[in-house]
JSON list of C-alpha atoms in Angstrom, two decimals:
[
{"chain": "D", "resi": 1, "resn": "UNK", "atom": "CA", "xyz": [21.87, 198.91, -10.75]},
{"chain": "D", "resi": 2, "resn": "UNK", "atom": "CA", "xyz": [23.71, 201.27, -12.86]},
{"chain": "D", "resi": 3, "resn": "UNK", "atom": "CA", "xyz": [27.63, 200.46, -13.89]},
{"chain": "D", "resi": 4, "resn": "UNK", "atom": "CA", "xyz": [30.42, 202.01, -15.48]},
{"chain": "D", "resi": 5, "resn": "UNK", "atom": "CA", "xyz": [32.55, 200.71, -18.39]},
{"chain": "D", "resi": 6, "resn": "UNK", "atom": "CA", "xyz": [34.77, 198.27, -17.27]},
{"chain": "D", "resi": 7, "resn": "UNK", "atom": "CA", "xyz": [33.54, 198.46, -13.66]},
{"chain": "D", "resi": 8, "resn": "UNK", "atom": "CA", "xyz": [34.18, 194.76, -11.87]},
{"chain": "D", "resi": 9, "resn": "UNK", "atom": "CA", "xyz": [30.87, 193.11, -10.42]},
{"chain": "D", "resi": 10, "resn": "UNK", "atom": "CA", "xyz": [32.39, 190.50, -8.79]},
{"chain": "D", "resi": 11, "resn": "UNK", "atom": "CA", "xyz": [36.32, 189.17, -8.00]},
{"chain": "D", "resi": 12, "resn": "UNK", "atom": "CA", "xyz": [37.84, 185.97, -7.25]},
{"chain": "D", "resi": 13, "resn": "UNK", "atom": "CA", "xyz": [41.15, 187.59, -5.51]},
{"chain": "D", "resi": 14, "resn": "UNK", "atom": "CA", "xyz": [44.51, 186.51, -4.95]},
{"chain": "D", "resi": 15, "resn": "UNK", "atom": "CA", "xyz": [44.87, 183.81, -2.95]},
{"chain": "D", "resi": 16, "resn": "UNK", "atom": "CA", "xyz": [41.27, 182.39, -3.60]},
{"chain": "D", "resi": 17, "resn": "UNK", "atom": "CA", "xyz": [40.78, 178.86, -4.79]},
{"chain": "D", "resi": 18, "resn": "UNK", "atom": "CA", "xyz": [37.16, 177.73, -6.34]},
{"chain": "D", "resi": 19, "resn": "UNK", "atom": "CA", "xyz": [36.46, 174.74, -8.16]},
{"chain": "D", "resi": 20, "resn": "UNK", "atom": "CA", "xyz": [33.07, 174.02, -10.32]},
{"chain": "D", "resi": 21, "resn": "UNK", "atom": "CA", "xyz": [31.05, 176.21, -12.93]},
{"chain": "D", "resi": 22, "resn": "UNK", "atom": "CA", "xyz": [30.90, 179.86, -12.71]},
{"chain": "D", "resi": 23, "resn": "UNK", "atom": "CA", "xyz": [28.08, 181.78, -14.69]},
{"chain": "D", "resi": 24, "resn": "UNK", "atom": "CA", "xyz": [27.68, 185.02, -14.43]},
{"chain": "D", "resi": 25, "resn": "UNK", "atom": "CA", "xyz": [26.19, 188.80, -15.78]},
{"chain": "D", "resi": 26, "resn": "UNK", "atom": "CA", "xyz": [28.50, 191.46, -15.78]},
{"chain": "D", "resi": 27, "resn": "UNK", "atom": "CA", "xyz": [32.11, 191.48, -15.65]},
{"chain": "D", "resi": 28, "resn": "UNK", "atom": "CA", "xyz": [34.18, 188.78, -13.71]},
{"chain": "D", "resi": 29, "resn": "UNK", "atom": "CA", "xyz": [37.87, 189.25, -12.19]},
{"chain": "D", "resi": 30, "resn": "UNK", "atom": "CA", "xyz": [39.52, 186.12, -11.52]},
{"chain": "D", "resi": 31, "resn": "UNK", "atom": "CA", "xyz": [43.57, 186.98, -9.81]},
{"chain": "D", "resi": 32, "resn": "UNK", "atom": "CA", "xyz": [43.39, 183.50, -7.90]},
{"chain": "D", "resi": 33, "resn": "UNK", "atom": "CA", "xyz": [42.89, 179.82, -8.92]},
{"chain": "D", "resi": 34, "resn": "UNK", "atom": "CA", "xyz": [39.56, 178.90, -10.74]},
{"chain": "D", "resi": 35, "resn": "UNK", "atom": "CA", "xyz": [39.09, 175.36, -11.86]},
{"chain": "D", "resi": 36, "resn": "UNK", "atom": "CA", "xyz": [35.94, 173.89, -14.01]},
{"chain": "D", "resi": 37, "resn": "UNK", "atom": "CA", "xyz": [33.70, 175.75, -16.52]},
{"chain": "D", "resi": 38, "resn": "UNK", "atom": "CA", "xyz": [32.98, 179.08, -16.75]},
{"chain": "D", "resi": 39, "resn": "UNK", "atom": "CA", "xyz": [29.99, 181.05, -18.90]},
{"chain": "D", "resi": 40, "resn": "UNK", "atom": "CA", "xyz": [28.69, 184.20, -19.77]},
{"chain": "D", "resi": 41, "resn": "UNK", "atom": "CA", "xyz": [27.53, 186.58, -22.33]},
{"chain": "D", "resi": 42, "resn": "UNK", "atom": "CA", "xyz": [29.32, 189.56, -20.41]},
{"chain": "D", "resi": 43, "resn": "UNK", "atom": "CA", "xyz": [33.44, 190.41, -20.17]},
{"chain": "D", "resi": 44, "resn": "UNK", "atom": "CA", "xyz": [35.77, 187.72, -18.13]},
{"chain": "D", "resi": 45, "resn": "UNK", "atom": "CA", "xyz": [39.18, 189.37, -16.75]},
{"chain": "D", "resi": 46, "resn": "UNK", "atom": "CA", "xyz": [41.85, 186.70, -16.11]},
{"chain": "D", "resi": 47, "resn": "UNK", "atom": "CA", "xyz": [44.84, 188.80, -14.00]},
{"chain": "D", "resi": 48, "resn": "UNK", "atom": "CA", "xyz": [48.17, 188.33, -13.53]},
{"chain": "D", "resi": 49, "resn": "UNK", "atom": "CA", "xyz": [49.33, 185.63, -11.53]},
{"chain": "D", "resi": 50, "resn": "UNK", "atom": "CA", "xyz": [45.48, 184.08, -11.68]},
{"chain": "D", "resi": 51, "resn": "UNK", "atom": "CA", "xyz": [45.48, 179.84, -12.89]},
{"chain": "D", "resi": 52, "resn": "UNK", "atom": "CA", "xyz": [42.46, 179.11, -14.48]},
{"chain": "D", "resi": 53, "resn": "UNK", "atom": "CA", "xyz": [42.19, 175.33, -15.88]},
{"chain": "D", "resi": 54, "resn": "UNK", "atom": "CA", "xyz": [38.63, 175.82, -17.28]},
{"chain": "D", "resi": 55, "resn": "UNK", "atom": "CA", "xyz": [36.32, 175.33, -20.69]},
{"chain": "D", "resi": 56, "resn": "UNK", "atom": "CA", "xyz": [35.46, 179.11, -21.24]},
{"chain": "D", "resi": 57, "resn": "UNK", "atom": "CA", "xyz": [32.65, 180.73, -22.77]},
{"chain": "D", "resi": 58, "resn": "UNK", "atom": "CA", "xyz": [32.23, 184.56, -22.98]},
{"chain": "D", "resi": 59, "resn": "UNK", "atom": "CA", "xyz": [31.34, 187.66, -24.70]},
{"chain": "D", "resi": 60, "resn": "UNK", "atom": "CA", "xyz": [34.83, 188.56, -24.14]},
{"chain": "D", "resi": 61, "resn": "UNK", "atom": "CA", "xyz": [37.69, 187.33, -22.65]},
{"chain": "D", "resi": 62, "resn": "UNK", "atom": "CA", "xyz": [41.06, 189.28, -21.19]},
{"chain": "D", "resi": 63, "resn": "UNK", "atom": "CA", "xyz": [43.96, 186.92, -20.37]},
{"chain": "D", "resi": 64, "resn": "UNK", "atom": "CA", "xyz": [46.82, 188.21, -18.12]},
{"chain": "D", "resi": 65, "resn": "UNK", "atom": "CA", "xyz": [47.36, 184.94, -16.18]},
{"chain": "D", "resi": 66, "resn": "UNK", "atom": "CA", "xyz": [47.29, 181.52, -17.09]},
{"chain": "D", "resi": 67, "resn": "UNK", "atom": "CA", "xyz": [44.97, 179.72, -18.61]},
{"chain": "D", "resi": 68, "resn": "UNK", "atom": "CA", "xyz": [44.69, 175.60, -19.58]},
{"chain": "D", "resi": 69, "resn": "UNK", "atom": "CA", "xyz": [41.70, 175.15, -21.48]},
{"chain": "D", "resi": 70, "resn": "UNK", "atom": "CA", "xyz": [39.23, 176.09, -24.69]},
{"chain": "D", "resi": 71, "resn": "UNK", "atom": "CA", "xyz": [38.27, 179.75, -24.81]},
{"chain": "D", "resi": 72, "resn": "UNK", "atom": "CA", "xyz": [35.56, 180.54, -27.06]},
{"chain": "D", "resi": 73, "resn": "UNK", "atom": "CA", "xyz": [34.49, 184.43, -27.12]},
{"chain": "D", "resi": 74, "resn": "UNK", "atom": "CA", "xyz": [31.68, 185.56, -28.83]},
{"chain": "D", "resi": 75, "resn": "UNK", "atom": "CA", "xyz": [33.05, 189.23, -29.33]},
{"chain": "D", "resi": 76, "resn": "UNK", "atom": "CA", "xyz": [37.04, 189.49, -28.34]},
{"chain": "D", "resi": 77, "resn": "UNK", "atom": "CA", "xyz": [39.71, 187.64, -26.91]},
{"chain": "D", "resi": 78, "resn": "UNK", "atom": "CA", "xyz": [42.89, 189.63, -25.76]},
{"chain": "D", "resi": 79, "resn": "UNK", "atom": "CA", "xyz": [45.88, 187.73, -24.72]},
{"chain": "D", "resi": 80, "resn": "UNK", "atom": "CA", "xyz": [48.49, 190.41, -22.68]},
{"chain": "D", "resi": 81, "resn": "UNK", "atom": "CA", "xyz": [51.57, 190.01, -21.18]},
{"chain": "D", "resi": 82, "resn": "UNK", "atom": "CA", "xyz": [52.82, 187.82, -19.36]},
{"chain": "D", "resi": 83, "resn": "UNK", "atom": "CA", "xyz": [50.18, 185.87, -20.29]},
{"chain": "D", "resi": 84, "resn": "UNK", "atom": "CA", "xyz": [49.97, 181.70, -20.78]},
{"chain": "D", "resi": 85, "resn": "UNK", "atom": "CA", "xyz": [47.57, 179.84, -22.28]},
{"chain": "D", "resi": 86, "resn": "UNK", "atom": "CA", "xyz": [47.51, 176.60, -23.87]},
{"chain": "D", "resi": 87, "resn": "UNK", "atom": "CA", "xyz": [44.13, 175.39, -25.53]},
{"chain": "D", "resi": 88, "resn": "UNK", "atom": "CA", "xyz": [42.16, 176.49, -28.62]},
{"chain": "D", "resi": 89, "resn": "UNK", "atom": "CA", "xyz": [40.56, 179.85, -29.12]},
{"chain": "D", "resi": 90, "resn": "UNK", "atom": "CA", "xyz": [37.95, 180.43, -30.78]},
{"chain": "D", "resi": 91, "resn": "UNK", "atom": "CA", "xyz": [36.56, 184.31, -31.70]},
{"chain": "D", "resi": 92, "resn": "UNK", "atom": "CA", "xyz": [35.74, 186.57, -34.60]},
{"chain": "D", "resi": 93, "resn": "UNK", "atom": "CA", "xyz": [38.05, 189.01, -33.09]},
{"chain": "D", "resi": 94, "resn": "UNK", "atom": "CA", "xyz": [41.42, 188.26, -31.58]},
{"chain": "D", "resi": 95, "resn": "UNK", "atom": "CA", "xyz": [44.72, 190.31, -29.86]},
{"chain": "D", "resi": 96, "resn": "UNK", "atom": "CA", "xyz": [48.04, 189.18, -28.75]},
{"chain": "D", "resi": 97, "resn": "UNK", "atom": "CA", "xyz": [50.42, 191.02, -27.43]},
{"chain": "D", "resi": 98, "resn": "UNK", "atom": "CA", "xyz": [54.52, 190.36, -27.37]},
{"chain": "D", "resi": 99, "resn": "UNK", "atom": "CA", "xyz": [55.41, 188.06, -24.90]},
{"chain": "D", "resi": 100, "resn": "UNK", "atom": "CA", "xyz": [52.66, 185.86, -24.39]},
{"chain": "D", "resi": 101, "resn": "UNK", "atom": "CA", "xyz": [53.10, 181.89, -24.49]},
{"chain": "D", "resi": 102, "resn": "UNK", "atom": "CA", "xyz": [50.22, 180.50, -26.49]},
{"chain": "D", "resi": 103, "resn": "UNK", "atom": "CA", "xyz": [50.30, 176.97, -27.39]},
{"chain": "D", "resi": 104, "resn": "UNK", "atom": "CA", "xyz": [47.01, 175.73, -29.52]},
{"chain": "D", "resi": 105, "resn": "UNK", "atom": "CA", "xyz": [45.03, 176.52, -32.62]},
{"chain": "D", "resi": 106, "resn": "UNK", "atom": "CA", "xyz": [42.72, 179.89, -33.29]},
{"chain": "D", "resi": 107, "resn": "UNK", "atom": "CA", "xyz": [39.88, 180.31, -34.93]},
{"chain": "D", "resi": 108, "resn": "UNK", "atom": "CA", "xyz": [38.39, 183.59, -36.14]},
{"chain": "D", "resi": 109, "resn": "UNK", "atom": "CA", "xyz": [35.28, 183.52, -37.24]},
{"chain": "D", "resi": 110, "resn": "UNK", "atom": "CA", "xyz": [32.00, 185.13, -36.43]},
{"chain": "D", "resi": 111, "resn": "UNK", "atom": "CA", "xyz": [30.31, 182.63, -33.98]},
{"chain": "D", "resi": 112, "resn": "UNK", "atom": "CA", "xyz": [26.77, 184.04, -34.10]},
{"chain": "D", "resi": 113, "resn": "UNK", "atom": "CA", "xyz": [26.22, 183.80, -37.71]},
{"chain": "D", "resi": 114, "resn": "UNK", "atom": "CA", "xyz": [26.13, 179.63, -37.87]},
{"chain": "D", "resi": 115, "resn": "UNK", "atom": "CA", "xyz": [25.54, 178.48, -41.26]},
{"chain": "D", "resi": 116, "resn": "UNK", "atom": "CA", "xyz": [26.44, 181.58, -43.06]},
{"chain": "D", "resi": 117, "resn": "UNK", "atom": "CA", "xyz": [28.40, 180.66, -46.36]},
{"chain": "D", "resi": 118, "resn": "UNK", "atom": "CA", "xyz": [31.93, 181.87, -46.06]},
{"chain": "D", "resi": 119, "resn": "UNK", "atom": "CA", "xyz": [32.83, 184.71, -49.32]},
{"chain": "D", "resi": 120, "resn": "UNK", "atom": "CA", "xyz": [34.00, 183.43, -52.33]},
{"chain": "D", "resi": 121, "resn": "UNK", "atom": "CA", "xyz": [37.89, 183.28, -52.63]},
{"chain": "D", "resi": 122, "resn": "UNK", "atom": "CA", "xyz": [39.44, 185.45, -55.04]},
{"chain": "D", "resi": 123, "resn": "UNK", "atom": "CA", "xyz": [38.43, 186.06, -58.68]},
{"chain": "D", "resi": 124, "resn": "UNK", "atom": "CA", "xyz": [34.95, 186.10, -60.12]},
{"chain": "D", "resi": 125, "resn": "UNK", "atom": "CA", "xyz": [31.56, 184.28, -59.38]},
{"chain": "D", "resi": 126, "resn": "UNK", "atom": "CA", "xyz": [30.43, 182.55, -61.86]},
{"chain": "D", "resi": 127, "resn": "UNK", "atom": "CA", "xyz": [26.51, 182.08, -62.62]}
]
């Protein structure tokens, strides 16, 4: 089956309610209530107006809605307007725009490369 960029495989609309855990290839609108787990390797689109109270785990992750939960992204998280989320995030790469509500921690970091030593901090490395 051949896509295009950002082309939606499958939607959970507006007005939709679905409780459990959601896995999935591809990329994954959610405008309606989702509540559970949810993983992937591929791109996860939370719209406007969509209430997701969920443990995430994703390539990438868009947040327009709200979200109550951990969101670990292996890639990106994006957080746009008006968007809500409280929970910790967890990404090597990570956007916020003005005007979004985020109460937790972050933490950027690249999540594929487990027990790489971090850089050394400033000055010289001694032998």
């Amino acid at each position: 089956m051949a896509t295009r960029p950002g082309e939606v495989h499958t939607l959970l609309g507006k007005g939709s309610e679905f409780e459990g855990k959601l896995t999935f290839e591809g990329q994954v609108r959610i405008d309606g209530k989702f509540n559970g787990q949810i993983i992937t390797k591929d791109v996860l689109v939370i719209g406007e107006g969509a209430r997701v109270q969920a443990e995430i785990n994703a390539g990438t992750v868009i947040i327009n809605g709200t979200v109550e939960g951990n969101v670990r992204a292996a890639q990106l998280i994006e957080l746009h307007a008006p968007a809500r989320v409280k929970g910790n995030l967890e990404s090597p790469a990570l956007t916020m725009d003005r005007g979004v509500i985020f109460e937790g921690t972050s933490k950027m970091e690249n999540l594929g490369a487990k027990g790489t030593p971090p850089p050394p901090v400033g000055g010289e490395v001694k032998k």
